[in-house]
PDB file of C-alpha atoms and ligand atoms in Angstrom:
ATOM      1  CA  UNK A   1     -28.910 186.448-162.363  1.00  0.00           C
ATOM      2  CA  UNK A   2     -29.454 189.921-160.953  1.00  0.00           C
ATOM      3  CA  UNK A   3     -26.810 189.554-158.285  1.00  0.00           C
ATOM      4  CA  UNK A   4     -24.079 191.110-160.377  1.00  0.00           C
ATOM      5  CA  UNK A   5     -26.053 194.290-161.134  1.00  0.00           C
ATOM      6  CA  UNK A   6     -26.241 195.492-157.516  1.00  0.00           C
ATOM      7  CA  UNK A   7     -23.132 195.907-155.403  1.00  0.00           C
ATOM      8  CA  UNK A   8     -23.079 192.973-153.004  1.00  0.00           C
ATOM      9  CA  UNK A   9     -23.505 193.732-149.279  1.00  0.00           C
ATOM     10  CA  UNK A  10     -20.507 192.730-147.190  1.00  0.00           C
ATOM     11  CA  UNK A  11     -20.685 190.406-144.214  1.00  0.00           C
ATOM     12  CA  UNK A  12     -18.819 190.843-140.936  1.00  0.00           C
ATOM     13  CA  UNK A  13     -15.675 189.327-142.490  1.00  0.00           C
ATOM     14  CA  UNK A  14     -15.706 191.745-145.396  1.00  0.00           C
ATOM     15  CA  UNK A  15     -16.634 189.021-147.932  1.00  0.00           C
ATOM     16  CA  UNK A  16     -19.191 189.749-150.616  1.00  0.00           C
ATOM     17  CA  UNK A  17     -22.617 188.166-150.553  1.00  0.00           C
ATOM     18  CA  UNK A  18     -21.822 186.947-154.056  1.00  0.00           C
ATOM     19  CA  UNK A  19     -19.364 184.417-152.610  1.00  0.00           C
ATOM     20  CA  UNK A  20     -22.221 182.665-150.867  1.00  0.00           C
ATOM     21  CA  UNK A  21     -24.312 182.567-154.037  1.00  0.00           C
ATOM     22  CA  UNK A  22     -21.440 181.101-156.062  1.00  0.00           C
ATOM     23  CA  UNK A  23     -20.738 178.541-153.346  1.00  0.00           C
ATOM     24  CA  UNK A  24     -24.410 177.491-153.283  1.00  0.00           C
ATOM     25  CA  UNK A  25     -24.494 177.115-157.047  1.00  0.00           C
ATOM     26  CA  UNK A  26     -21.302 175.033-156.991  1.00  0.00           C
ATOM     27  CA  UNK A  27     -22.715 172.860-154.219  1.00  0.00           C
ATOM     28  CA  UNK A  28     -25.877 172.259-156.246  1.00  0.00           C
ATOM     29  CA  UNK A  29     -23.811 171.372-159.325  1.00  0.00           C
ATOM     30  CA  UNK A  30     -21.767 168.844-157.366  1.00  0.00           C
ATOM     31  CA  UNK A  31     -24.883 167.455-155.711  1.00  0.00           C
ATOM     32  CA  UNK A  32     -26.241 166.741-159.197  1.00  0.00           C
ATOM     33  CA  UNK A  33     -22.937 165.101-160.243  1.00  0.00           C
ATOM     34  CA  UNK A  34     -22.859 162.906-157.127  1.00  0.00           C
ATOM     35  CA  UNK A  35     -26.488 161.916-157.605  1.00  0.00           C
ATOM     36  CA  UNK A  36     -25.805 161.082-161.258  1.00  0.00           C
ATOM     37  CA  UNK A  37     -22.805 158.871-160.296  1.00  0.00           C
ATOM     38  CA  UNK A  38     -24.857 157.124-157.606  1.00  0.00           C
ATOM     39  CA  UNK A  39     -27.692 156.524-160.048  1.00  0.00           C
ATOM     40  CA  UNK A  40     -25.269 155.223-162.684  1.00  0.00           C
ATOM     41  CA  UNK A  41     -23.715 152.780-160.181  1.00  0.00           C
ATOM     42  CA  UNK A  42     -27.183 151.595-159.147  1.00  0.00           C
ATOM     43  CA  UNK A  43     -28.151 151.027-162.775  1.00  0.00           C
ATOM     44  CA  UNK A  44     -24.870 149.114-163.393  1.00  0.00           C
ATOM     45  CA  UNK A  45     -25.554 146.914-160.347  1.00  0.00           C
ATOM     46  CA  UNK A  46     -29.125 146.134-161.385  1.00  0.00           C
ATOM     47  CA  UNK A  47     -28.262 145.472-165.047  1.00  0.00           C
ATOM     48  CA  UNK A  48     -25.224 143.262-164.320  1.00  0.00           C
ATOM     49  CA  UNK A  49     -27.133 141.463-161.557  1.00  0.00           C
ATOM     50  CA  UNK A  50     -29.980 140.610-163.902  1.00  0.00           C
ATOM     51  CA  UNK A  51     -27.553 139.774-166.729  1.00  0.00           C
ATOM     52  CA  UNK A  52     -25.476 137.350-164.617  1.00  0.00           C
ATOM     53  CA  UNK A  53     -28.628 135.808-163.221  1.00  0.00           C
ATOM     54  CA  UNK A  54     -29.937 135.229-166.734  1.00  0.00           C
ATOM     55  CA  UNK A  55     -26.604 133.916-168.038  1.00  0.00           C
ATOM     56  CA  UNK A  56     -24.230 132.208-165.549  1.00  0.00           C
ATOM     57  CA  UNK A  57     -20.566 133.209-166.040  1.00  0.00           C
ATOM     58  CA  UNK A  58     -19.133 129.774-166.698  1.00  0.00           C
ATOM     59  CA  UNK A  59     -20.389 128.380-169.937  1.00  0.00           C
ATOM     60  CA  UNK A  60     -21.156 124.730-169.336  1.00  0.00           C
ATOM     61  CA  UNK A  61     -19.979 122.301-171.967  1.00  0.00           C
ATOM     62  CA  UNK A  62     -20.691 118.648-171.301  1.00  0.00           C
ATOM     63  CA  UNK A  63     -19.192 115.493-172.765  1.00  0.00           C
ATOM     64  CA  UNK A  64     -20.031 111.800-172.420  1.00  0.00           C
ATOM     65  CA  UNK A  65     -17.314 110.186-170.262  1.00  0.00           C
ATOM     66  CA  UNK A  66     -18.057 106.729-171.717  1.00  0.00           C
ATOM     67  CA  UNK A  67     -17.117 107.761-175.259  1.00  0.00           C
ATOM     68  CA  UNK A  68     -14.330 110.317-174.628  1.00  0.00           C
ATOM     69  CA  UNK A  69     -11.641 107.879-175.817  1.00  0.00           C
ATOM     70  CA  UNK A  70     -13.644 106.464-178.694  1.00  0.00           C
ATOM     71  CA  UNK A  71     -14.908 109.378-180.755  1.00  0.00           C
ATOM     72  CA  UNK A  72     -14.908 113.114-180.987  1.00  0.00           C
ATOM     73  CA  UNK A  73     -12.552 115.839-179.936  1.00  0.00           C
ATOM     74  CA  UNK A  74     -10.636 113.963-177.231  1.00  0.00           C
ATOM     75  CA  UNK A  75      -9.596 110.793-179.082  1.00  0.00           C
ATOM     76  CA  UNK A  76      -5.889 110.101-178.598  1.00  0.00           C
ATOM     77  CA  UNK A  77      -4.857 111.236-182.084  1.00  0.00           C
ATOM     78  CA  UNK A  78      -6.410 114.653-181.530  1.00  0.00           C
ATOM     79  CA  UNK A  79      -4.679 115.367-178.210  1.00  0.00           C
ATOM     80  CA  UNK A  80      -1.806 117.809-178.030  1.00  0.00           C
ATOM     81  CA  UNK A  81      -1.356 121.236-179.557  1.00  0.00           C
ATOM     82  CA  UNK A  82      -3.021 122.170-182.830  1.00  0.00           C
ATOM     83  CA  UNK A  83      -2.716 125.227-185.025  1.00  0.00           C
ATOM     84  CA  UNK A  84      -6.163 125.896-186.475  1.00  0.00           C
ATOM     85  CA  UNK A  85      -6.863 127.139-189.964  1.00  0.00           C
ATOM     86  CA  UNK A  86      -7.776 130.480-188.379  1.00  0.00           C
ATOM     87  CA  UNK A  87      -4.316 130.710-186.759  1.00  0.00           C
ATOM     88  CA  UNK A  88      -5.567 129.949-183.251  1.00  0.00           C
ATOM     89  CA  UNK A  89      -3.564 127.603-181.040  1.00  0.00           C
ATOM     90  CA  UNK A  90      -5.534 124.984-179.122  1.00  0.00           C
ATOM     91  CA  UNK A  91      -4.200 122.470-176.612  1.00  0.00           C
ATOM     92  CA  UNK A  92      -6.386 119.437-175.982  1.00  0.00           C
ATOM     93  CA  UNK A  93      -5.672 117.175-173.042  1.00  0.00           C
ATOM     94  CA  UNK A  94      -7.242 114.427-170.979  1.00  0.00           C
ATOM     95  CA  UNK A  95      -6.563 113.680-167.321  1.00  0.00           C
ATOM     96  CA  UNK A  96      -6.987 110.302-165.670  1.00  0.00           C
ATOM     97  CA  UNK A  97      -5.582 108.523-162.629  1.00  0.00           C
ATOM     98  CA  UNK A  98      -2.664 109.297-162.589  1.00  0.00           C
ATOM     99  CA  UNK A  99      -1.433 111.091-165.661  1.00  0.00           C
ATOM    100  CA  UNK A 100      -2.160 113.699-168.272  1.00  0.00           C
ATOM    101  CA  UNK A 101      -2.251 112.969-171.998  1.00  0.00           C
ATOM    102  CA  UNK A 102      -0.060 114.296-173.486  1.00  0.00           C
ATOM    103  CA  UNK A 103       2.599 114.106-170.762  1.00  0.00           C
ATOM    104  CA  UNK A 104       4.567 116.947-172.341  1.00  0.00           C
ATOM    105  CA  UNK A 105       2.745 119.891-173.889  1.00  0.00           C
ATOM    106  CA  UNK A 106       4.368 122.335-176.278  1.00  0.00           C
ATOM    107  CA  UNK A 107       3.048 125.886-176.671  1.00  0.00           C
ATOM    108  CA  UNK A 108       4.268 129.054-178.427  1.00  0.00           C
ATOM    109  CA  UNK A 109       5.251 132.150-176.471  1.00  0.00           C
ATOM    110  CA  UNK A 110       3.514 135.503-176.847  1.00  0.00           C
ATOM    111  CA  UNK A 111       0.417 134.115-178.572  1.00  0.00           C
ATOM    112  CA  UNK A 112      -3.027 133.363-177.194  1.00  0.00           C
ATOM    113  CA  UNK A 113      -3.291 129.647-176.394  1.00  0.00           C
ATOM    114  CA  UNK A 114      -6.632 128.003-175.680  1.00  0.00           C
ATOM    115  CA  UNK A 115      -6.726 124.929-173.470  1.00  0.00           C
ATOM    116  CA  UNK A 116      -9.529 122.398-173.706  1.00  0.00           C
ATOM    117  CA  UNK A 117      -9.455 119.513-171.279  1.00  0.00           C
ATOM    118  CA  UNK A 118     -11.545 116.896-169.582  1.00  0.00           C
ATOM    119  CA  UNK A 119     -11.153 114.010-167.142  1.00  0.00           C
ATOM    120  CA  UNK A 120     -12.302 110.429-167.456  1.00  0.00           C
ATOM    121  CA  UNK A 121     -12.440 109.073-163.905  1.00  0.00           C
ATOM    122  CA  UNK A 122     -12.097 111.519-161.015  1.00  0.00           C
ATOM    123  CA  UNK A 123     -11.800 115.262-160.577  1.00  0.00           C
ATOM    124  CA  UNK A 124      -8.323 116.416-161.537  1.00  0.00           C
ATOM    125  CA  UNK A 125      -6.879 119.837-162.221  1.00  0.00           C
ATOM    126  CA  UNK A 126      -3.673 121.536-163.177  1.00  0.00           C
ATOM    127  CA  UNK A 127      -1.633 124.669-162.823  1.00  0.00           C
ATOM    128  CA  UNK A 128       1.275 125.499-165.119  1.00  0.00           C
ATOM    129  CA  UNK A 129       4.331 126.757-163.218  1.00  0.00           C
ATOM    130  CA  UNK A 130       3.979 130.327-162.022  1.00  0.00           C
ATOM    131  CA  UNK A 131       1.396 131.316-164.648  1.00  0.00           C
ATOM    132  CA  UNK A 132      -2.320 131.984-164.471  1.00  0.00           C
ATOM    133  CA  UNK A 133      -3.037 128.778-166.407  1.00  0.00           C
ATOM    134  CA  UNK A 134      -5.068 126.961-163.789  1.00  0.00           C
ATOM    135  CA  UNK A 135      -8.247 124.907-164.052  1.00  0.00           C
ATOM    136  CA  UNK A 136     -10.130 121.894-162.754  1.00  0.00           C
ATOM    137  CA  UNK A 137     -10.863 118.941-165.012  1.00  0.00           C
ATOM    138  CA  UNK A 138     -14.162 117.328-164.164  1.00  0.00           C
ATOM    139  CA  UNK A 139     -15.520 114.102-165.701  1.00  0.00           C
ATOM    140  CA  UNK A 140     -18.433 114.883-167.978  1.00  0.00           C
ATOM    141  CA  UNK A 141     -17.402 118.492-168.569  1.00  0.00           C
ATOM    142  CA  UNK A 142     -14.996 120.308-170.881  1.00  0.00           C
ATOM    143  CA  UNK A 143     -12.860 122.927-169.144  1.00  0.00           C
ATOM    144  CA  UNK A 144     -11.558 125.671-171.337  1.00  0.00           C
ATOM    145  CA  UNK A 145      -9.579 128.881-170.934  1.00  0.00           C
ATOM    146  CA  UNK A 146      -7.276 131.053-173.012  1.00  0.00           C
ATOM    147  CA  UNK A 147      -3.961 132.409-171.795  1.00  0.00           C
ATOM    148  CA  UNK A 148      -0.548 133.408-173.111  1.00  0.00           C
ATOM    149  CA  UNK A 149       2.974 132.573-172.017  1.00  0.00           C
ATOM    150  CA  UNK A 150       5.467 135.409-172.084  1.00  0.00           C
ATOM    151  CA  UNK A 151       8.463 133.480-170.721  1.00  0.00           C
ATOM    152  CA  UNK A 152      10.091 130.672-172.665  1.00  0.00           C
ATOM    153  CA  UNK A 153      11.276 127.512-171.017  1.00  0.00           C
ATOM    154  CA  UNK A 154       9.949 124.401-169.334  1.00  0.00           C
ATOM    155  CA  UNK A 155       7.282 124.473-166.618  1.00  0.00           C
ATOM    156  CA  UNK A 156       5.913 121.759-164.411  1.00  0.00           C
ATOM    157  CA  UNK A 157       2.197 121.093-164.606  1.00  0.00           C
ATOM    158  CA  UNK A 158       1.099 119.221-161.482  1.00  0.00           C
ATOM    159  CA  UNK A 159      -2.387 117.922-160.758  1.00  0.00           C
ATOM    160  CA  UNK A 160      -3.784 120.137-158.027  1.00  0.00           C
ATOM    161  CA  UNK A 161      -6.991 118.334-157.073  1.00  0.00           C
ATOM    162  CA  UNK A 162      -6.609 115.340-154.798  1.00  0.00           C
ATOM    163  CA  UNK A 163      -7.630 112.465-157.057  1.00  0.00           C
ATOM    164  CA  UNK A 164      -6.450 109.362-155.219  1.00  0.00           C
ATOM    165  CA  UNK A 165      -3.360 107.637-153.881  1.00  0.00           C
ATOM    166  CA  UNK A 166      -1.281 108.535-156.948  1.00  0.00           C
ATOM    167  CA  UNK A 167      -2.187 112.211-156.879  1.00  0.00           C
ATOM    168  CA  UNK A 168       1.264 113.405-155.790  1.00  0.00           C
ATOM    169  CA  UNK A 169       2.892 111.653-158.747  1.00  0.00           C
ATOM    170  CA  UNK A 170       0.516 113.094-161.333  1.00  0.00           C
ATOM    171  CA  UNK A 171       2.095 115.821-163.378  1.00  0.00           C
ATOM    172  CA  UNK A 172       3.054 116.811-166.914  1.00  0.00           C
ATOM    173  CA  UNK A 173       5.559 119.225-168.421  1.00  0.00           C
ATOM    174  CA  UNK A 174       4.903 122.300-170.570  1.00  0.00           C
ATOM    175  CA  UNK A 175       7.518 123.633-172.968  1.00  0.00           C
ATOM    176  CA  UNK A 176       7.095 127.266-174.033  1.00  0.00           C
ATOM    177  CA  UNK A 177       8.999 127.700-177.293  1.00  0.00           C
ATOM    178  CA  UNK A 178       9.458 130.742-179.565  1.00  0.00           C
ATOM    179  CA  UNK A 179       6.302 131.417-181.589  1.00  0.00           C
ATOM    180  CA  UNK A 180       8.237 131.367-184.877  1.00  0.00           C
ATOM    181  CA  UNK A 181       9.650 127.911-184.098  1.00  0.00           C
ATOM    182  CA  UNK A 182       6.210 126.686-183.092  1.00  0.00           C
ATOM    183  CA  UNK A 183       4.567 128.001-186.265  1.00  0.00           C
ATOM    184  CA  UNK A 184       7.294 126.392-188.403  1.00  0.00           C
ATOM    185  CA  UNK A 185       6.672 123.040-186.738  1.00  0.00           C
ATOM    186  CA  UNK A 186       2.903 123.344-186.675  1.00  0.00           C
ATOM    187  CA  UNK A 187       2.194 123.964-190.341  1.00  0.00           C
ATOM    188  CA  UNK A 188       2.111 120.243-191.058  1.00  0.00           C
ATOM    189  CA  UNK A 189      -1.317 120.132-189.390  1.00  0.00           C
ATOM    190  CA  UNK A 190      -0.455 117.351-186.973  1.00  0.00           C
ATOM    191  CA  UNK A 191      -0.913 117.499-183.230  1.00  0.00           C
ATOM    192  CA  UNK A 192       2.234 118.705-181.529  1.00  0.00           C
ATOM    193  CA  UNK A 193       3.625 117.576-178.223  1.00  0.00           C
ATOM    194  CA  UNK A 194       7.045 117.144-176.676  1.00  0.00           C
ATOM    195  CA  UNK A 195       6.449 113.544-175.640  1.00  0.00           C
ATOM    196  CA  UNK A 196       9.474 111.420-176.501  1.00  0.00           C
ATOM    197  CA  UNK A 197       8.604 108.928-179.214  1.00  0.00           C
TER     198      UNK A 197
HETATM  199 CU1  LIG B   1      -5.054 114.001-160.631  1.00  0.00          CU
HETATM  200 CU2  LIG B   1      -4.638 114.737-158.459  1.00  0.00          CU
END
């Protein structure tokens, strides 16, 4: 710019004209930045809006209520906690009026644990102590989520969807044990639980 070559005229406050030019340039720069941020946010809104519309957030997995007990993932022998060949821990459970199977669930601490559950008669649900493990169990659907437990010990797992006259008595227990102890017990490949035999 040619501004620097000529001595700037002073205004009534003794400030150089150059101050105004610099201020204008800075304002323009920031106007561009603000516009860019606004545009970016608009693009994010449009893209996520279209994306969510095209693919709903909760993946829907269905299951035939009539055969839950007879075949497939939720037969009695497959319920409880399993250590997969890939090292992932999966808890499978079924809810019915008025109990959970298994009644006592064992999980390792400080490891991701995936829950997979369903219900056979009415809508049930559960929350595990003061953790974020919380879901509904709906007949005909498989509910699934992954969480981790950082505190060892026993938690109560009550049903939290009103499911009938026995609702208040419907609960299970969850034992969070050290991961090393869990892995030592789980290598046999069987389904673990803390149900007294
Ligand atoms: Cu099951 Cu309330």
